[in-house]
Amino acid sequence: MDSARIVQRLAHPDPRWERRVDVVVVGSGAAGLTAALHAAAGNRVLVVTKGRLDQGSTSWAQGGLAAVLSPGDSAEAHVHDTLVAGAGLCDEAAVRLLVAEAPAAIGSLQRLGAHFDTDATGGLALTLEGGHSERRIVHAGGDASGAEVVRTLEDAVRSHGRIEVLEHAFVLDVVLDAGRVAGLVVAVLGDDGAVRSVGVIGAGAVVLASGGFGQVYASTSNPPVVTGDGLAMALRAGAVVRDLEFVQFHPTVLWQPAGEPGARLLVSEAVRGEGAVLIDASGARVMAGVHPRADLAPRDVVATAMARRMAEAPGGVDDHLWLDGTALGAAQWERRFPTILAGCRAAGIDPVREPVPVAPAAHYACGGVVTDLDGATSLPGLYAAGEVACTGLHGANRLASNSVPEALVFGERIGRALAAGVARPVRAPVVRAHDAGLPDPDRRAEQGAAMSRWVGVLREADGLRRAAATLASIGAGSAGTPGRAAYELANLHAIATAIVVAATARTESRGGHRRRDHPHEDPAWRRHLSLQVVDGSVSFVSADRKEFAWA
């Protein structure tokens, strides 16, 4: 394969309607809703989401929000923990900004009506997660923190007089006018996923807050709607993206022997923070001697150790290990982890009495659309916040529970910047029907299986070549009919292709990118890989482009 090609634009019929607003926000998680609330001070804002307002990844967040809120903690400790987890690739300015502004962001949520769990003194209850040196994780409903964040922000957005919401609308592509983002092409879909109508939304600014791309993989903790739509859209528009090879695999996702590919129940890291431990089939501790923090090591360390233990199992490769939380007792499980407890019991497992079968699954994208500290991307008029963005905060591996605070902090920064002044659209941009081949949705499972097998926790050159060949075959097809299934696969295919390009080039192991054939960190690789789509091909944005030719 001599090039890594993706669909350049998503096919659609002639637009039949148009809208003009000042700011359009794509996505309805914490980042998007926060950006909308702050941008609405002086702007007409439209939030567009392909499902309901509450269906994004934020609602699924269990662990909580990391912030320095106790006298025994310090900003320097939080900065240090984040930098260590990021394996040498964090932008320290982004880290310090997040750490400094996270406490205020949580306070803002509380003023909007968020209810977080409290301790016996009435103060915020704080827990510990992997990679953290102190108890600094704020949580709600035991293990339903994300749902409380979204409930709070959704209430504020729906009651705001200058914010409109367009649900069940699939954003297809960014529209450019003389090199500047001028709006979006949007398809309104029916319940069957078919295109009912296509319209154009003209806007002075577009904010991407569409989340990550967990559904690239066969097994993920992400909800079904998380198909990388915003990232793929930015790629097709020519925006610079970075660090896509660093995919965080959550170590403890419920394993089920006969489940359908897709979303899995996440067993929060906070369960290990309260004392649960990983064991193998013989009952031996998996993390003993692997890292000073054992089961509370950074996620990349734990997931890698699990993958290696499974590969070295006597008699062949095991497909899962176990999380033993029986020492927590029934009262602790019921009070602190009611959602996880209910999910496990629904699957026929009682974590109060028996270990829970778990395996690593795709969880979080550490890379994304490159932004500055105010969320501006390489394309004028285009902004990004949350998991779709690469602010430099996470580096090669995200520190647990930094993501929701990141969404709040950077969403607010974008909103405030746009409230200070944004170019008003004079007219909606002119868009015509576009006829292009789309991949066959029937091949989505094949693509996900190839990514999980060859581009998962552990990678090597031969497997990456196999994944590339599968992607090339899928990309060469054109059997897809315009509609949700074909659009989502086109987006997933674009992102999978970019991941494989970057993972093939990075010949070392660092953070969420682990190579069997290059098992150690290489100081020469303490740098980023930036990508851009040029004429439908994924290319490197650097003088190293020829050195890392796609093969």
XYZ file of C-alpha atoms in Angstrom:
551
model
C 0.000 0.000 0.000
C 1.644 3.239 -1.127
C -0.734 5.776 0.384
C -3.127 6.148 3.276
C -6.265 7.515 1.678
C -9.599 8.512 3.208
C -12.919 9.823 1.915
C -12.388 13.524 1.155
C -16.012 14.628 1.708
C -19.137 12.811 2.810
C -21.732 12.338 0.070
C -25.093 14.088 0.393
C -27.944 15.474 -1.762
C -28.566 19.179 -2.367
C -29.149 21.160 0.844
C -32.807 22.180 1.293
C -32.537 24.572 4.244
C -30.130 27.004 5.843
C -29.525 28.645 9.212
C -27.270 31.486 10.319
C -25.917 31.810 13.839
C -22.882 33.398 15.425
C -21.460 30.222 16.977
C -22.295 26.585 16.306
C -21.145 23.932 18.765
C -20.847 20.316 17.600
C -21.379 17.940 20.521
C -23.216 17.988 23.829
C -20.757 16.758 26.450
C -19.140 18.866 29.153
C -16.864 20.731 26.722
C -19.563 21.658 24.232
C -22.190 22.706 26.753
C -19.676 24.759 28.730
C -18.438 26.500 25.575
C -22.028 27.229 24.548
C -22.958 28.740 27.916
C -20.019 31.152 27.909
C -20.142 31.974 24.184
C -23.814 32.932 24.554
C -22.802 36.133 26.326
C -23.371 38.293 23.243
C -23.706 35.556 20.592
C -26.497 33.480 19.127
C -25.392 29.891 19.752
C -26.639 26.641 18.247
C -25.673 23.266 19.770
C -25.881 20.398 17.273
C -25.789 16.779 18.404
C -26.456 13.568 16.499
C -28.336 11.997 19.402
C -29.990 13.497 22.452
C -28.307 16.214 24.452
C -27.354 13.760 27.226
C -25.923 10.888 25.151
C -22.229 11.809 24.934
C -19.213 10.323 26.717
C -19.363 12.692 29.681
C -22.535 11.015 30.911
C -20.623 7.720 31.113
C -17.763 9.104 33.232
C -17.694 7.230 36.524
C -14.580 8.226 38.423
C -14.972 11.957 38.753
C -13.094 15.237 38.435
C -9.504 15.752 39.555
C -8.671 19.000 41.358
C -6.556 20.220 44.260
C -9.146 20.801 46.990
C -7.632 19.493 50.220
C -5.059 21.163 52.528
C -2.704 18.186 52.232
C -2.590 18.390 48.444
C -0.787 20.917 46.243
C -0.871 22.239 42.704
C 2.725 21.118 42.215
C 1.786 17.549 43.164
C -1.073 17.492 40.636
C 1.210 18.963 37.959
C 3.882 16.378 38.744
C 1.451 13.459 38.603
C 0.100 14.655 35.247
C 3.561 15.102 33.745
C 4.681 11.660 34.927
C 1.582 10.009 33.463
C 2.109 11.857 30.167
C 5.473 10.116 29.640
C 7.422 13.164 28.540
C 5.005 14.602 25.979
C 2.755 16.909 28.028
C 2.731 20.635 27.340
C 3.562 21.948 30.811
C 1.776 25.251 30.178
C -1.459 23.350 29.464
C -0.948 21.182 32.537
C -0.413 24.170 34.836
C -3.416 25.958 33.381
C -5.673 22.948 33.988
C -4.430 22.443 37.529
C -4.846 26.139 38.358
C -8.369 26.465 36.940
C -9.930 23.071 37.768
C -11.018 23.997 41.339
C -12.879 27.076 40.069
C -14.517 25.022 37.310
C -15.895 22.621 39.908
C -17.096 25.575 41.961
C -18.908 26.935 38.900
C -20.695 23.614 38.463
C -21.797 23.693 42.076
C -23.203 27.202 41.627
C -25.181 25.891 38.648
C -26.661 23.222 40.915
C -24.330 20.205 40.702
C -24.443 17.940 43.750
C -21.183 16.149 44.544
C -20.703 13.516 47.241
C -19.688 14.814 50.662
C -17.810 13.381 53.614
C -18.831 13.212 57.271
C -17.885 16.876 57.812
C -19.977 18.108 54.898
C -16.969 18.832 52.698
C -16.415 17.313 49.278
C -15.556 13.610 49.488
C -12.268 12.941 47.699
C -11.035 9.605 46.434
C -7.818 8.222 44.941
C -7.204 6.945 41.412
C -4.259 5.496 39.525
C -1.315 7.833 38.973
C -2.441 10.308 41.651
C -0.309 10.849 44.737
C -3.187 12.313 46.761
C -6.936 11.880 47.164
C -8.216 14.601 44.829
C -11.072 13.046 42.835
C -14.486 14.685 43.316
C -17.400 12.374 42.534
C -21.202 12.306 42.435
C -23.719 9.550 43.066
C -20.846 7.279 44.049
C -19.870 6.384 40.482
C -22.196 8.581 38.384
C -20.130 11.756 38.251
C -20.425 12.397 34.519
C -24.192 12.076 34.572
C -24.424 14.778 37.248
C -22.133 17.100 35.276
C -24.216 16.704 32.118
C -27.515 17.082 34.015
C -26.310 20.358 35.474
C -25.023 21.777 32.196
C -28.011 20.540 30.189
C -30.428 22.299 32.549
C -28.458 25.527 32.175
C -28.320 25.269 28.366
C -32.009 24.452 27.910
C -33.042 27.398 30.048
C -30.711 29.878 28.323
C -32.452 32.330 26.045
C -29.620 32.648 23.509
C -28.852 28.958 23.002
C -30.788 26.683 20.659
C -30.373 22.923 20.420
C -30.627 20.777 17.286
C -30.783 17.079 18.203
C -30.635 13.999 15.949
C -28.590 15.896 13.367
C -25.404 14.447 11.860
C -22.756 17.043 11.009
C -21.125 15.944 7.759
C -18.382 18.438 6.970
C -16.913 21.833 7.700
C -17.492 24.449 5.009
C -14.538 26.672 4.129
C -14.691 30.109 2.531
C -11.341 31.541 1.373
C -9.503 29.340 3.879
C -11.707 30.241 6.840
C -14.362 28.057 8.440
C -17.751 29.493 7.485
C -20.165 26.839 8.726
C -21.261 23.233 8.478
C -23.181 20.818 6.286
C -25.717 18.942 8.411
C -27.940 15.936 7.685
C -31.144 15.409 9.629
C -31.624 11.663 9.966
C -34.664 9.525 10.514
C -34.938 6.843 13.192
C -33.641 4.335 10.615
C -30.507 6.419 10.003
C -31.556 7.471 6.500
C -31.056 11.057 5.357
C -34.316 13.026 5.654
C -32.901 16.408 4.712
C -29.604 18.249 4.368
C -28.987 21.838 5.393
C -26.224 24.390 5.769
C -25.496 26.276 8.970
C -23.520 29.462 8.443
C -21.533 30.567 11.486
C -18.784 32.943 12.466
C -17.174 30.206 14.556
C -17.476 26.430 14.784
C -16.597 24.640 18.027
C -15.868 20.910 17.795
C -16.715 19.174 21.066
C -17.754 15.796 19.715
C -15.668 13.532 21.953
C -13.300 10.724 21.069
C -13.272 7.679 18.819
C -13.596 4.592 21.012
C -15.820 2.861 18.457
C -12.772 2.550 16.161
C -12.116 -0.575 18.235
C -14.162 -3.741 18.653
C -14.225 -3.334 22.429
C -14.536 0.049 24.113
C -15.856 1.757 27.228
C -17.320 4.547 25.053
C -21.026 4.902 24.236
C -22.194 3.926 20.727
C -22.429 7.548 19.525
C -18.677 8.119 19.941
C -17.489 7.527 16.370
C -14.924 10.296 16.005
C -17.145 12.474 13.818
C -15.586 15.814 14.782
C -12.009 14.592 14.456
C -12.692 13.040 11.044
C -14.413 16.236 9.921
C -11.379 18.279 10.990
C -9.059 15.874 9.162
C -11.041 16.174 5.933
C -10.988 19.972 6.230
C -7.191 19.970 6.485
C -6.785 20.808 10.185
C -3.589 19.646 11.868
C -4.012 16.726 14.290
C -1.479 15.278 16.692
C -0.654 12.287 18.924
C -3.304 9.944 17.501
C -1.149 6.890 18.190
C -1.600 7.431 21.925
C -4.855 5.613 22.642
C -5.548 4.970 26.299
C -6.909 1.509 27.032
C -8.736 1.367 30.338
C -7.399 -1.652 32.234
C -10.637 -2.748 33.883
C -13.543 -3.054 31.476
C -16.017 -5.865 32.095
C -15.161 -8.864 29.932
C -17.985 -10.932 28.517
C -17.382 -14.094 26.485
C -20.225 -13.733 24.003
C -20.965 -10.021 23.837
C -21.465 -8.022 20.683
C -18.599 -5.732 19.615
C -18.899 -2.216 20.974
C -19.504 -0.627 24.346
C -18.588 -2.444 27.559
C -19.223 -1.659 31.218
C -16.349 0.301 32.690
C -15.231 -0.792 36.151
C -13.885 2.500 37.442
C -10.305 2.957 38.529
C -11.740 4.247 41.780
C -12.600 0.623 42.651
C -8.869 -0.046 42.794
C -8.475 3.237 44.637
C -10.667 1.780 47.376
C -8.650 -1.440 47.586
C -9.542 -3.864 44.748
C -6.615 -5.692 43.107
C -5.950 -7.386 39.767
C -5.307 -11.132 39.830
C -4.710 -13.874 37.270
C -6.321 -17.320 36.989
C -4.127 -18.675 39.780
C -5.034 -15.819 42.126
C -1.598 -14.190 41.848
C -1.403 -10.382 41.945
C -0.807 -8.985 38.458
C 0.745 -5.663 39.475
C 2.920 -6.847 42.345
C 6.497 -5.766 41.617
C 5.575 -4.096 38.326
C 5.331 -0.519 39.604
C 5.781 1.196 42.999
C 2.059 2.068 43.036
C 1.052 -1.477 42.035
C -2.652 -1.503 41.027
C -2.741 2.293 41.135
C 0.023 2.772 38.575
C -0.792 4.954 35.531
C -3.250 3.311 33.162
C -0.769 2.640 30.374
C 1.429 0.713 32.797
C -1.468 -1.363 34.142
C -2.971 -2.124 30.721
C 0.424 -3.168 29.345
C 1.134 -5.412 32.324
C -2.274 -7.043 31.908
C -1.756 -7.623 28.172
C 1.594 -9.253 28.812
C 0.246 -11.441 31.622
C -2.603 -12.602 29.373
C -0.162 -13.358 26.541
C 2.061 -15.398 28.864
C -0.734 -17.526 30.342
C 0.052 -21.234 30.682
C -1.550 -23.234 27.898
C -2.149 -20.266 25.620
C -3.277 -16.655 25.585
C -5.941 -15.682 28.130
C -8.490 -13.125 26.995
C -9.139 -11.671 30.437
C -7.973 -11.378 34.044
C -9.912 -10.628 37.244
C -10.466 -7.653 39.526
C -10.901 -8.818 43.099
C -12.931 -6.325 45.108
C -14.479 -8.772 47.550
C -12.586 -7.173 50.451
C -14.581 -3.960 49.972
C -17.725 -5.558 51.372
C -21.363 -5.139 50.383
C -21.877 -1.783 52.103
C -18.930 -0.172 50.318
C -20.001 -1.513 46.937
C -23.595 -0.338 47.420
C -22.653 3.128 48.688
C -19.663 3.969 46.521
C -20.220 2.002 43.287
C -23.953 1.402 42.833
C -23.887 1.748 39.025
C -20.997 -0.673 38.561
C -22.528 -3.106 41.045
C -25.828 -3.098 39.170
C -24.092 -3.509 35.802
C -22.030 -6.457 36.989
C -25.037 -8.162 38.549
C -27.008 -7.648 35.327
C -24.205 -9.580 33.604
C -24.461 -12.406 36.129
C -21.474 -11.426 38.290
C -21.636 -10.357 41.932
C -18.470 -8.376 42.769
C -19.302 -8.506 46.471
C -18.716 -12.275 46.448
C -16.501 -12.994 43.417
C -13.789 -11.378 41.310
C -14.966 -9.533 38.193
C -13.582 -10.689 34.811
C -11.903 -7.690 33.146
C -9.756 -6.859 30.130
C -8.339 -3.622 28.700
C -10.561 -1.811 26.188
C -10.254 1.405 24.179
C -11.149 4.265 26.478
C -9.684 7.686 25.697
C -7.946 9.503 22.846
C -4.938 11.407 24.183
C -4.438 13.120 20.822
C -6.764 15.072 18.563
C -7.121 18.366 16.727
C -4.210 20.598 17.719
C -5.309 23.723 19.611
C -3.779 26.602 21.503
C -4.770 27.351 25.098
C -7.908 29.164 23.919
C -9.038 26.236 21.774
C -8.151 27.734 18.374
C -7.082 25.191 15.727
C -4.926 25.586 12.614
C -8.038 26.581 10.621
C -9.298 30.147 11.256
C -12.776 30.051 12.752
C -12.484 26.433 13.958
C -12.139 25.639 17.672
C -11.967 22.353 19.555
C -12.367 21.320 23.190
C -12.587 18.117 25.175
C -11.504 14.719 23.898
C -11.580 15.782 20.235
C -8.844 18.344 20.966
C -5.137 18.001 21.615
C -4.266 20.777 24.047
C -1.036 19.115 25.158
C -2.464 18.299 28.583
C -2.377 14.516 28.315
C 0.838 13.864 26.420
C 1.248 10.161 25.728
C -1.129 9.004 28.466
C -3.972 10.727 30.328
C -3.924 10.953 34.103
C -7.198 9.581 35.480
C -10.049 12.082 35.947
C -8.248 14.991 34.278
C -10.582 14.819 31.276
C -13.826 16.297 32.622
C -11.978 19.229 34.255
C -10.163 19.723 30.932
C -13.517 19.875 29.116
C -14.834 22.437 31.606
C -11.718 24.608 31.702
C -10.999 24.710 27.972
C -14.678 24.861 27.044
C -14.985 27.965 29.188
C -11.845 29.494 27.655
C -13.255 29.031 24.150
C -16.611 30.438 25.185
C -15.082 33.505 26.782
C -12.841 34.124 23.758
C -15.861 33.934 21.440
C -17.938 36.145 23.721
C -15.215 38.774 23.429
C -15.748 38.944 19.682
C -16.603 36.656 16.777
C -17.095 37.406 13.089
C -20.817 37.366 12.253
C -21.732 35.392 9.134
C -23.017 37.633 6.353
C -24.679 34.695 4.618
C -24.816 30.936 4.791
C -22.099 29.448 2.565
C -23.196 27.987 -0.773
C -23.027 24.180 -0.796
C -24.049 21.805 -3.581
C -24.808 18.091 -3.569
C -21.744 15.913 -3.364
C -21.544 12.436 -4.872
C -18.667 10.284 -3.633
C -18.078 6.694 -2.654
C -18.710 5.681 0.943
C -17.426 2.502 2.626
C -19.737 -0.459 3.094
C -21.182 -0.384 6.648
C -21.243 -4.191 6.651
C -17.450 -4.067 7.030
C -17.466 -2.048 10.249
C -17.064 -5.112 12.480
C -14.149 -6.300 10.339
C -12.425 -2.957 10.733
C -12.970 -2.872 14.499
C -11.639 -6.402 14.897
C -8.507 -5.544 12.902
C -7.858 -2.445 15.015
C -8.337 -4.308 18.303
C -6.124 -7.195 17.215
C -3.296 -5.322 15.508
C -3.418 -1.775 16.918
C -4.459 -2.486 20.503
C -2.500 -2.371 23.737
C 0.529 -4.117 22.176
C 1.575 -3.441 18.579
C 4.292 -4.516 16.150
C 5.238 -3.838 12.530
C 3.671 -6.947 11.015
C 0.346 -6.371 12.748
C 0.307 -2.717 11.739
C 0.851 -3.779 8.115
C -2.073 -6.187 8.395
C -4.276 -3.448 9.813
C -3.200 -1.115 7.002
C -4.121 -3.702 4.388
C -7.583 -4.158 5.910
C -8.138 -0.398 5.994
C -6.986 -0.023 2.393
C -9.460 -2.684 1.297
C -12.343 -1.053 3.183
C -11.413 2.405 1.902
C -11.351 1.188 -1.681
C -14.994 0.104 -1.485
C -17.928 2.328 -2.371
C -21.021 0.283 -1.519
C -22.234 2.568 1.250
C -25.459 4.551 0.871
C -25.559 8.066 2.390
C -26.886 7.666 5.923
C -25.734 7.268 9.492
C -24.125 3.823 9.117
C -21.986 4.752 6.102
C -21.129 8.193 7.504
C -19.961 6.723 10.806
C -17.823 4.085 9.120
C -16.252 6.728 6.862
C -15.337 8.739 9.959
C -14.035 5.702 11.830
C -12.047 4.629 8.779
C -10.398 8.055 8.480
C -9.332 7.996 12.120
C -8.194 4.359 12.069
C -6.057 5.145 9.035
C -4.442 8.107 10.776
C -3.799 6.044 13.927
C -2.044 3.318 11.924
C 0.059 5.880 10.043
C 1.280 7.385 13.319
C 1.695 4.052 15.131
C 3.768 2.676 12.259
C 6.062 5.695 12.335
C 6.676 5.784 16.109
C 9.271 3.049 16.592
C 9.365 3.090 20.390
C 7.099 2.363 23.354
C 5.722 5.369 25.231
C 2.483 5.946 27.137
C -0.504 4.544 25.268
C 1.641 3.359 22.347
C 3.459 0.071 23.061
C 5.467 -1.801 20.412
C 6.582 -5.401 20.970
C 9.313 -4.858 18.369
C 10.461 -1.577 19.981
C 9.756 -2.197 23.681
C 11.591 0.781 25.214
C 11.261 4.549 25.253
C 13.656 6.266 22.862
C 14.794 9.790 23.834
C 14.921 10.690 20.130
C 11.152 10.100 20.038
C 10.363 12.591 22.782
C 8.446 14.604 20.230
C 5.038 14.750 18.609
C 3.783 13.409 15.311
C 1.415 15.812 13.574
C -0.763 14.770 10.646
C -2.820 16.524 8.005
C -4.930 15.287 5.102
C -3.731 16.585 1.730
C -5.724 15.638 -1.380
C -7.348 12.757 0.465
C -4.077 11.269 1.787
C -2.849 11.296 5.379
C 0.510 13.084 5.509
C 3.002 14.113 8.169
C 3.297 17.794 8.981
C 7.057 17.959 9.350
C 10.358 17.615 7.538
C 10.203 13.934 8.554
C 7.423 13.177 6.066
C 9.651 11.142 3.724
C 11.415 9.370 6.578
C 8.090 7.997 7.819
C 6.599 7.008 4.466
C 3.428 4.933 4.741
C 4.078 1.364 3.655
